[in-house]
Amino acid sequence: MALHNEVVAGLAARLDEAAVAGTAIPQVVSAAGVSADDAYAVQAALLDRRLERGERLVGLKMGLTSRAKMAQMGVDEVIWGRLTDAMAIADGGSVDIGGLIHPRVEPEVAFLMGRDVEEGDDFASSVEAVAPALELIDSRYADFRFSLPDVIADNTSASGYAIGPWQQPPAGLADLAVRLEVDGETVESGSTAAILGDPRNAFDEAVRLAARHGVRLRKGWVLLAGAATAAVPLPAGAEVRAVVAGLGTATLRAL
Ligand code: 0L1
Ligand code: MG
């Protein structure tokens, strides 16, 4: 049975108000018995509230793209969320994290859509550029603990992102070394292989899963493919860099 509109709106309001106030809440979505599929309706309503405040939808993000994170949550499918222009952080710029609950940062790969993407379209004909990226995540749930419906409704913990220099997609993306640095120290290292075996697979999954909810990647949109290492806590004052071999660096400073 589809979720009642008032329930969807009420849950979206709880999550939105938690984000605006920077105050953690309990796992209200799973407590209401909402399925993972229905949680995308809550996510859409949550995003509508941001759009009503003047934000613009500019892309999508994939979450739980590593096998380790999927196993940790007992799921076998990745999840996706939405990006707005207000979440963008200039590469090399700063982001005020004072209003966040428990920010973390993770190194990613970003894709730029060269055209409106339909189901069945492939990576090569759809993605015009690739870049190293940092994602800032901040769960609105206490202790960063949630079930799958909770995190889907919470827009997959999306909070911000910085994108490094765009370049034409290289021939291979499957096994590029990735480093996450905080104040010049390497705190995590891994490979783009952690992103579904090859970040290009994240594009296919984004197209397939978002289409189930009537969402298509549009020309000019960004897709964050997923994290190549674990996320780390982001303290105020830290300068963070994602270094992806062959792609370059994305940088942000937390204020
Ligand atoms: O971007 C991500 O992979 C995060 C997905 C949600 C789970 C989390 O907050 O760690
Ligand atoms: Mg991420």
PDB file of C-alpha atoms and ligand atoms in Angstrom:
ATOM      1  CA  MET A   1       0.000   0.000   0.000  1.00  0.00           C
ATOM      2  CA  ALA A   2       1.404   3.422  -0.942  1.00  0.00           C
ATOM      3  CA  LEU A   3       2.371   5.671   1.904  1.00  0.00           C
ATOM      4  CA  HIS A   4      -0.153   8.371   2.811  1.00  0.00           C
ATOM      5  CA  ASN A   5       0.880  11.864   1.611  1.00  0.00           C
ATOM      6  CA  GLU A   6       0.618  13.293   5.110  1.00  0.00           C
ATOM      7  CA  VAL A   7       3.002  10.656   6.470  1.00  0.00           C
ATOM      8  CA  VAL A   8       5.496  11.390   3.668  1.00  0.00           C
ATOM      9  CA  ALA A   9       5.275  15.151   4.279  1.00  0.00           C
ATOM     10  CA  GLY A  10       5.590  14.732   8.054  1.00  0.00           C
ATOM     11  CA  LEU A  11       8.716  12.569   7.799  1.00  0.00           C
ATOM     12  CA  ALA A  12      10.279  14.913   5.223  1.00  0.00           C
ATOM     13  CA  ALA A  13       9.610  17.844   7.564  1.00  0.00           C
ATOM     14  CA  ARG A  14      11.274  16.051  10.518  1.00  0.00           C
ATOM     15  CA  LEU A  15      14.402  15.378   8.450  1.00  0.00           C
ATOM     16  CA  ASP A  16      14.513  18.838   6.893  1.00  0.00           C
ATOM     17  CA  GLU A  17      14.067  20.577  10.231  1.00  0.00           C
ATOM     18  CA  ALA A  18      16.822  18.406  11.743  1.00  0.00           C
ATOM     19  CA  ALA A  19      19.191  19.450   8.937  1.00  0.00           C
ATOM     20  CA  VAL A  20      18.306  23.140   9.205  1.00  0.00           C
ATOM     21  CA  ALA A  21      18.631  23.159  13.001  1.00  0.00           C
ATOM     22  CA  GLY A  22      21.710  20.899  13.012  1.00  0.00           C
ATOM     23  CA  THR A  23      20.058  18.637  15.576  1.00  0.00           C
ATOM     24  CA  ALA A  24      20.066  14.833  15.432  1.00  0.00           C
ATOM     25  CA  ILE A  25      16.786  12.912  15.489  1.00  0.00           C
ATOM     26  CA  PRO A  26      15.890   9.243  16.110  1.00  0.00           C
ATOM     27  CA  GLN A  27      15.253   6.811  13.234  1.00  0.00           C
ATOM     28  CA  VAL A  28      11.767   8.152  12.497  1.00  0.00           C
ATOM     29  CA  VAL A  29      11.379   6.586   9.041  1.00  0.00           C
ATOM     30  CA  SER A  30      11.982   2.958   9.968  1.00  0.00           C
ATOM     31  CA  ALA A  31       9.985   3.532  13.189  1.00  0.00           C
ATOM     32  CA  ALA A  32       7.024   4.464  10.952  1.00  0.00           C
ATOM     33  CA  GLY A  33       7.341   1.127   9.095  1.00  0.00           C
ATOM     34  CA  VAL A  34       8.320   2.729   5.777  1.00  0.00           C
ATOM     35  CA  SER A  35       9.907   0.415   3.161  1.00  0.00           C
ATOM     36  CA  ALA A  36      13.116   1.280   1.311  1.00  0.00           C
ATOM     37  CA  ASP A  37      11.091   1.819  -1.864  1.00  0.00           C
ATOM     38  CA  ASP A  38       8.644   4.197  -0.170  1.00  0.00           C
ATOM     39  CA  ALA A  39      11.527   6.025   1.503  1.00  0.00           C
ATOM     40  CA  TYR A  40      12.360   7.529  -1.921  1.00  0.00           C
ATOM     41  CA  ALA A  41       8.997   9.347  -1.757  1.00  0.00           C
ATOM     42  CA  VAL A  42      10.087  10.872   1.561  1.00  0.00           C
ATOM     43  CA  GLN A  43      13.435  11.826  -0.031  1.00  0.00           C
ATOM     44  CA  ALA A  44      11.597  13.516  -2.933  1.00  0.00           C
ATOM     45  CA  ALA A  45       9.395  15.463  -0.500  1.00  0.00           C
ATOM     46  CA  LEU A  46      12.478  16.464   1.491  1.00  0.00           C
ATOM     47  CA  LEU A  47      14.103  17.783  -1.676  1.00  0.00           C
ATOM     48  CA  ASP A  48      10.905  19.629  -2.639  1.00  0.00           C
ATOM     49  CA  ARG A  49      11.238  21.602   0.575  1.00  0.00           C
ATOM     50  CA  ARG A  50      14.771  22.649  -0.418  1.00  0.00           C
ATOM     51  CA  LEU A  51      13.628  23.554  -3.943  1.00  0.00           C
ATOM     52  CA  GLU A  52      10.811  25.672  -2.457  1.00  0.00           C
ATOM     53  CA  ARG A  53      13.531  27.627  -0.630  1.00  0.00           C
ATOM     54  CA  GLY A  54      15.136  28.435  -3.998  1.00  0.00           C
ATOM     55  CA  GLU A  55      17.667  25.616  -4.409  1.00  0.00           C
ATOM     56  CA  ARG A  56      18.135  23.958  -7.808  1.00  0.00           C
ATOM     57  CA  LEU A  57      18.508  20.254  -8.540  1.00  0.00           C
ATOM     58  CA  VAL A  58      21.909  19.781 -10.204  1.00  0.00           C
ATOM     59  CA  GLY A  59      22.625  16.071  -9.992  1.00  0.00           C
ATOM     60  CA  LEU A  60      22.496  12.742  -8.223  1.00  0.00           C
ATOM     61  CA  LYS A  61      24.789  10.771  -5.922  1.00  0.00           C
ATOM     62  CA  MET A  62      25.275   7.100  -5.313  1.00  0.00           C
ATOM     63  CA  GLY A  63      25.699   5.689  -1.828  1.00  0.00           C
ATOM     64  CA  LEU A  64      26.717   2.361  -0.264  1.00  0.00           C
ATOM     65  CA  THR A  65      28.695   1.589  -3.411  1.00  0.00           C
ATOM     66  CA  SER A  66      31.360  -0.471  -1.692  1.00  0.00           C
ATOM     67  CA  ARG A  67      30.734  -4.157  -0.978  1.00  0.00           C
ATOM     68  CA  ALA A  68      31.973  -3.560   2.584  1.00  0.00           C
ATOM     69  CA  LYS A  69      29.312  -0.891   3.274  1.00  0.00           C
ATOM     70  CA  MET A  70      26.580  -3.007   1.655  1.00  0.00           C
ATOM     71  CA  ALA A  71      27.513  -6.025   3.784  1.00  0.00           C
ATOM     72  CA  GLN A  72      27.622  -3.810   6.875  1.00  0.00           C
ATOM     73  CA  MET A  73      24.007  -2.773   6.231  1.00  0.00           C
ATOM     74  CA  GLY A  74      22.864  -6.215   5.066  1.00  0.00           C
ATOM     75  CA  VAL A  75      21.780  -4.982   1.634  1.00  0.00           C
ATOM     76  CA  ASP A  76      22.757  -5.956  -1.873  1.00  0.00           C
ATOM     77  CA  GLU A  77      21.786  -2.816  -3.722  1.00  0.00           C
ATOM     78  CA  VAL A  78      23.256   0.658  -3.854  1.00  0.00           C
ATOM     79  CA  ILE A  79      21.172   3.698  -2.974  1.00  0.00           C
ATOM     80  CA  TRP A  80      20.946   7.133  -4.575  1.00  0.00           C
ATOM     81  CA  GLY A  81      20.228  10.684  -3.531  1.00  0.00           C
ATOM     82  CA  ARG A  82      19.844  14.144  -5.004  1.00  0.00           C
ATOM     83  CA  LEU A  83      22.310  17.068  -5.195  1.00  0.00           C
ATOM     84  CA  THR A  84      21.351  20.741  -5.185  1.00  0.00           C
ATOM     85  CA  ASP A  85      23.374  23.821  -6.109  1.00  0.00           C
ATOM     86  CA  ALA A  86      23.409  24.856  -2.430  1.00  0.00           C
ATOM     87  CA  MET A  87      25.464  21.750  -1.594  1.00  0.00           C
ATOM     88  CA  ALA A  88      28.276  22.686  -4.021  1.00  0.00           C
ATOM     89  CA  ILE A  89      31.590  23.767  -2.486  1.00  0.00           C
ATOM     90  CA  ALA A  90      34.137  25.476  -4.769  1.00  0.00           C
ATOM     91  CA  ASP A  91      37.239  23.349  -5.326  1.00  0.00           C
ATOM     92  CA  GLY A  92      39.860  24.782  -2.959  1.00  0.00           C
ATOM     93  CA  GLY A  93      37.158  26.737  -1.174  1.00  0.00           C
ATOM     94  CA  SER A  94      35.787  26.537   2.328  1.00  0.00           C
ATOM     95  CA  VAL A  95      32.602  25.197   3.859  1.00  0.00           C
ATOM     96  CA  ASP A  96      31.091  26.235   7.169  1.00  0.00           C
ATOM     97  CA  ILE A  97      30.418  23.033   9.093  1.00  0.00           C
ATOM     98  CA  GLY A  98      29.315  24.815  12.272  1.00  0.00           C
ATOM     99  CA  GLY A  99      25.662  24.000  11.584  1.00  0.00           C
ATOM    100  CA  LEU A 100      26.223  20.304  10.787  1.00  0.00           C
ATOM    101  CA  ILE A 101      25.607  17.436  13.196  1.00  0.00           C
ATOM    102  CA  HIS A 102      28.544  15.050  12.722  1.00  0.00           C
ATOM    103  CA  PRO A 103      30.174  15.772   9.356  1.00  0.00           C
ATOM    104  CA  ARG A 104      32.323  13.218   7.572  1.00  0.00           C
ATOM    105  CA  VAL A 105      34.172  13.415   4.275  1.00  0.00           C
ATOM    106  CA  GLU A 106      34.980  10.786   1.641  1.00  0.00           C
ATOM    107  CA  PRO A 107      36.892  10.729  -1.672  1.00  0.00           C
ATOM    108  CA  GLU A 108      34.844  10.092  -4.793  1.00  0.00           C
ATOM    109  CA  VAL A 109      34.798  10.296  -8.572  1.00  0.00           C
ATOM    110  CA  ALA A 110      32.327  12.663 -10.263  1.00  0.00           C
ATOM    111  CA  PHE A 111      30.761  12.461 -13.734  1.00  0.00           C
ATOM    112  CA  LEU A 112      29.351  15.317 -15.834  1.00  0.00           C
ATOM    113  CA  MET A 113      26.425  14.465 -18.113  1.00  0.00           C
ATOM    114  CA  GLY A 114      26.878  15.549 -21.726  1.00  0.00           C
ATOM    115  CA  ARG A 115      23.207  14.982 -22.544  1.00  0.00           C
ATOM    116  CA  ASP A 116      19.839  13.999 -21.113  1.00  0.00           C
ATOM    117  CA  VAL A 117      20.188  10.323 -20.282  1.00  0.00           C
ATOM    118  CA  GLU A 118      17.507   7.743 -21.064  1.00  0.00           C
ATOM    119  CA  GLU A 119      17.311   4.211 -19.698  1.00  0.00           C
ATOM    120  CA  GLY A 120      19.691   1.981 -21.666  1.00  0.00           C
ATOM    121  CA  ASP A 121      22.071   4.833 -22.556  1.00  0.00           C
ATOM    122  CA  ASP A 122      25.673   3.938 -21.880  1.00  0.00           C
ATOM    123  CA  PHE A 123      28.503   5.695 -20.056  1.00  0.00           C
ATOM    124  CA  ALA A 124      30.564   6.475 -23.159  1.00  0.00           C
ATOM    125  CA  SER A 125      27.803   8.335 -24.971  1.00  0.00           C
ATOM    126  CA  SER A 126      26.401  10.072 -21.869  1.00  0.00           C
ATOM    127  CA  VAL A 127      29.326  11.228 -19.724  1.00  0.00           C
ATOM    128  CA  GLU A 128      31.327  14.126 -21.157  1.00  0.00           C
ATOM    129  CA  ALA A 129      33.782  14.631 -18.269  1.00  0.00           C
ATOM    130  CA  VAL A 130      35.201  13.022 -15.151  1.00  0.00           C
ATOM    131  CA  ALA A 131      36.738  14.620 -12.037  1.00  0.00           C
ATOM    132  CA  PRO A 132      38.106  13.774  -8.600  1.00  0.00           C
ATOM    133  CA  ALA A 133      35.662  14.820  -5.875  1.00  0.00           C
ATOM    134  CA  LEU A 134      35.061  15.054  -2.154  1.00  0.00           C
ATOM    135  CA  GLU A 135      31.691  14.326  -0.618  1.00  0.00           C
ATOM    136  CA  LEU A 136      30.692  15.834   2.704  1.00  0.00           C
ATOM    137  CA  ILE A 137      28.117  13.611   4.401  1.00  0.00           C
ATOM    138  CA  ASP A 138      26.145  14.332   7.576  1.00  0.00           C
ATOM    139  CA  SER A 139      23.495  11.925   8.787  1.00  0.00           C
ATOM    140  CA  ARG A 140      20.553  13.614  10.441  1.00  0.00           C
ATOM    141  CA  TYR A 141      20.206  10.562  12.715  1.00  0.00           C
ATOM    142  CA  ALA A 142      21.713  10.337  16.176  1.00  0.00           C
ATOM    143  CA  ASP A 143      25.102   8.589  16.308  1.00  0.00           C
ATOM    144  CA  PHE A 144      25.149   8.247  12.484  1.00  0.00           C
ATOM    145  CA  ARG A 145      22.998   5.113  12.925  1.00  0.00           C
ATOM    146  CA  PHE A 146      20.143   4.254  10.579  1.00  0.00           C
ATOM    147  CA  SER A 147      18.405   1.499   8.652  1.00  0.00           C
ATOM    148  CA  LEU A 148      18.192   1.466   4.864  1.00  0.00           C
ATOM    149  CA  PRO A 149      14.797   3.287   4.669  1.00  0.00           C
ATOM    150  CA  ASP A 150      16.062   5.899   7.149  1.00  0.00           C
ATOM    151  CA  VAL A 151      19.162   6.752   5.120  1.00  0.00           C
ATOM    152  CA  ILE A 152      17.312   6.781   1.777  1.00  0.00           C
ATOM    153  CA  ALA A 153      14.741   9.226   3.181  1.00  0.00           C
ATOM    154  CA  ASP A 154      17.591  11.340   4.597  1.00  0.00           C
ATOM    155  CA  ASN A 155      18.849  11.872   1.026  1.00  0.00           C
ATOM    156  CA  THR A 156      21.640   9.328   1.635  1.00  0.00           C
ATOM    157  CA  SER A 157      23.322  11.655   4.164  1.00  0.00           C
ATOM    158  CA  ALA A 158      24.113  14.205   1.414  1.00  0.00           C
ATOM    159  CA  SER A 159      25.423  17.517   2.701  1.00  0.00           C
ATOM    160  CA  GLY A 160      28.016  18.947   0.306  1.00  0.00           C
ATOM    161  CA  TYR A 161      30.523  18.196  -2.424  1.00  0.00           C
ATOM    162  CA  ALA A 162      33.627  19.700  -4.022  1.00  0.00           C
ATOM    163  CA  ILE A 163      34.667  18.764  -7.541  1.00  0.00           C
ATOM    164  CA  GLY A 164      38.221  18.993  -8.882  1.00  0.00           C
ATOM    165  CA  PRO A 165      39.197  19.736 -12.493  1.00  0.00           C
ATOM    166  CA  TRP A 166      36.984  18.164 -15.154  1.00  0.00           C
ATOM    167  CA  GLN A 167      38.666  16.229 -17.948  1.00  0.00           C
ATOM    168  CA  GLN A 168      37.632  13.921 -20.761  1.00  0.00           C
ATOM    169  CA  PRO A 169      36.892  10.417 -19.489  1.00  0.00           C
ATOM    170  CA  PRO A 170      40.128   8.408 -19.590  1.00  0.00           C
ATOM    171  CA  ALA A 171      40.181   4.964 -21.206  1.00  0.00           C
ATOM    172  CA  GLY A 172      40.154   3.220 -17.826  1.00  0.00           C
ATOM    173  CA  LEU A 173      38.703   4.177 -14.456  1.00  0.00           C
ATOM    174  CA  ALA A 174      38.542   0.752 -12.836  1.00  0.00           C
ATOM    175  CA  ASP A 175      41.623   0.721 -10.640  1.00  0.00           C
ATOM    176  CA  LEU A 176      42.974   4.194  -9.960  1.00  0.00           C
ATOM    177  CA  ALA A 177      44.740   4.722  -6.636  1.00  0.00           C
ATOM    178  CA  VAL A 178      42.858   7.076  -4.291  1.00  0.00           C
ATOM    179  CA  ARG A 179      44.144   8.966  -1.245  1.00  0.00           C
ATOM    180  CA  LEU A 180      42.227  10.995   1.303  1.00  0.00           C
ATOM    181  CA  GLU A 181      44.441  13.570   3.019  1.00  0.00           C
ATOM    182  CA  VAL A 182      43.633  15.687   6.051  1.00  0.00           C
ATOM    183  CA  ASP A 183      46.088  18.540   6.712  1.00  0.00           C
ATOM    184  CA  GLY A 184      48.642  16.856   4.462  1.00  0.00           C
ATOM    185  CA  GLU A 185      48.457  13.449   6.169  1.00  0.00           C
ATOM    186  CA  THR A 186      47.053  10.429   4.324  1.00  0.00           C
ATOM    187  CA  VAL A 187      44.179   9.162   6.465  1.00  0.00           C
ATOM    188  CA  GLU A 188      42.614   6.679   4.010  1.00  0.00           C
ATOM    189  CA  SER A 189      43.836   5.047   0.844  1.00  0.00           C
ATOM    190  CA  GLY A 190      42.138   2.770  -1.625  1.00  0.00           C
ATOM    191  CA  SER A 191      41.192   2.367  -5.241  1.00  0.00           C
ATOM    192  CA  THR A 192      38.353   3.346  -7.541  1.00  0.00           C
ATOM    193  CA  ALA A 193      37.758  -0.427  -7.789  1.00  0.00           C
ATOM    194  CA  ALA A 194      35.974  -0.067  -4.423  1.00  0.00           C
ATOM    195  CA  ILE A 195      33.213   1.777  -6.311  1.00  0.00           C
ATOM    196  CA  LEU A 196      31.209  -1.185  -7.645  1.00  0.00           C
ATOM    197  CA  GLY A 197      34.329  -2.695  -9.201  1.00  0.00           C
ATOM    198  CA  ASP A 198      34.534   0.249 -11.614  1.00  0.00           C
ATOM    199  CA  PRO A 199      32.978   3.715 -11.085  1.00  0.00           C
ATOM    200  CA  ARG A 200      31.381   3.446 -14.539  1.00  0.00           C
ATOM    201  CA  ASN A 201      29.110   0.773 -13.060  1.00  0.00           C
ATOM    202  CA  ALA A 202      27.765   3.457 -10.719  1.00  0.00           C
ATOM    203  CA  PHE A 203      26.522   5.349 -13.784  1.00  0.00           C
ATOM    204  CA  ASP A 204      24.558   2.285 -14.963  1.00  0.00           C
ATOM    205  CA  GLU A 205      23.105   1.777 -11.494  1.00  0.00           C
ATOM    206  CA  ALA A 206      22.147   5.453 -11.182  1.00  0.00           C
ATOM    207  CA  VAL A 207      20.284   5.336 -14.495  1.00  0.00           C
ATOM    208  CA  ARG A 208      18.513   2.079 -13.610  1.00  0.00           C
ATOM    209  CA  LEU A 209      17.572   2.868 -10.001  1.00  0.00           C
ATOM    210  CA  ALA A 210      16.546   6.517 -10.464  1.00  0.00           C
ATOM    211  CA  ALA A 211      14.337   5.544 -13.436  1.00  0.00           C
ATOM    212  CA  ARG A 212      12.277   3.386 -11.057  1.00  0.00           C
ATOM    213  CA  HIS A 213      11.204   6.643  -9.450  1.00  0.00           C
ATOM    214  CA  GLY A 214      10.833   8.606 -12.692  1.00  0.00           C
ATOM    215  CA  VAL A 215      14.138  10.472 -12.329  1.00  0.00           C
ATOM    216  CA  ARG A 216      16.547  10.887 -15.256  1.00  0.00           C
ATOM    217  CA  LEU A 217      20.042  12.385 -15.301  1.00  0.00           C
ATOM    218  CA  ARG A 218      19.902  15.651 -17.289  1.00  0.00           C
ATOM    219  CA  LYS A 219      22.505  17.364 -19.480  1.00  0.00           C
ATOM    220  CA  GLY A 220      24.873  19.377 -17.260  1.00  0.00           C
ATOM    221  CA  TRP A 221      24.075  17.367 -14.126  1.00  0.00           C
ATOM    222  CA  VAL A 222      26.745  15.893 -11.889  1.00  0.00           C
ATOM    223  CA  LEU A 223      26.751  12.292 -10.680  1.00  0.00           C
ATOM    224  CA  LEU A 224      28.850  11.420  -7.625  1.00  0.00           C
ATOM    225  CA  ALA A 225      29.769   7.782  -8.268  1.00  0.00           C
ATOM    226  CA  GLY A 226      30.441   6.766  -4.647  1.00  0.00           C
ATOM    227  CA  ALA A 227      33.209   6.591  -2.093  1.00  0.00           C
ATOM    228  CA  ALA A 228      36.538   4.887  -2.807  1.00  0.00           C
ATOM    229  CA  THR A 229      37.454   4.628   0.902  1.00  0.00           C
ATOM    230  CA  ALA A 230      35.712   4.864   4.260  1.00  0.00           C
ATOM    231  CA  ALA A 231      34.469   8.312   5.288  1.00  0.00           C
ATOM    232  CA  VAL A 232      36.362  10.100   8.063  1.00  0.00           C
ATOM    233  CA  PRO A 233      35.137  12.678  10.604  1.00  0.00           C
ATOM    234  CA  LEU A 234      35.703  16.248   9.420  1.00  0.00           C
ATOM    235  CA  PRO A 235      36.932  18.625  12.152  1.00  0.00           C
ATOM    236  CA  ALA A 236      36.645  22.407  11.824  1.00  0.00           C
ATOM    237  CA  GLY A 237      39.843  23.931  10.486  1.00  0.00           C
ATOM    238  CA  ALA A 238      40.884  20.851   8.507  1.00  0.00           C
ATOM    239  CA  GLU A 239      42.041  21.038   4.890  1.00  0.00           C
ATOM    240  CA  VAL A 240      41.005  17.894   3.030  1.00  0.00           C
ATOM    241  CA  ARG A 241      42.176  16.587  -0.324  1.00  0.00           C
ATOM    242  CA  ALA A 242      41.015  13.694  -2.476  1.00  0.00           C
ATOM    243  CA  VAL A 243      43.856  12.591  -4.735  1.00  0.00           C
ATOM    244  CA  VAL A 244      42.884  10.252  -7.568  1.00  0.00           C
ATOM    245  CA  ALA A 245      45.734   8.910  -9.720  1.00  0.00           C
ATOM    246  CA  GLY A 246      45.449  10.185 -13.272  1.00  0.00           C
ATOM    247  CA  LEU A 247      42.537  12.503 -12.429  1.00  0.00           C
ATOM    248  CA  GLY A 248      44.056  14.967  -9.971  1.00  0.00           C
ATOM    249  CA  THR A 249      42.885  16.521  -6.740  1.00  0.00           C
ATOM    250  CA  ALA A 250      39.772  18.011  -5.144  1.00  0.00           C
ATOM    251  CA  THR A 251      40.256  20.185  -2.061  1.00  0.00           C
ATOM    252  CA  LEU A 252      38.097  21.821   0.597  1.00  0.00           C
ATOM    253  CA  ARG A 253      38.653  23.501   3.931  1.00  0.00           C
ATOM    254  CA  ALA A 254      36.213  23.098   6.815  1.00  0.00           C
ATOM    255  CA  LEU A 255      35.415  26.238   8.836  1.00  0.00           C
TER     256      LEU A 255
HETATM  257  O1  0L1 B   1      27.603   8.620   0.107  1.00  0.00           O
HETATM  258  C1  0L1 B   1      27.496   7.582   0.774  1.00  0.00           C
HETATM  259  O2  0L1 B   1      28.007   6.487   0.452  1.00  0.00           O
HETATM  260  C2  0L1 B   1      26.704   7.650   2.061  1.00  0.00           C
HETATM  261  C3  0L1 B   1      25.524   6.787   1.936  1.00  0.00           C
HETATM  262  C4  0L1 B   1      24.778   6.743   3.215  1.00  0.00           C
HETATM  263  C5  0L1 B   1      25.455   5.939   4.273  1.00  0.00           C
HETATM  264  C6  0L1 B   1      26.324   6.803   5.104  1.00  0.00           C
HETATM  265  O3  0L1 B   1      25.912   7.909   5.492  1.00  0.00           O
HETATM  266  O4  0L1 B   1      27.440   6.350   5.408  1.00  0.00           O
HETATM  267 MG    MG B   2      29.311   9.358  -0.905  1.00  0.00          MG
END
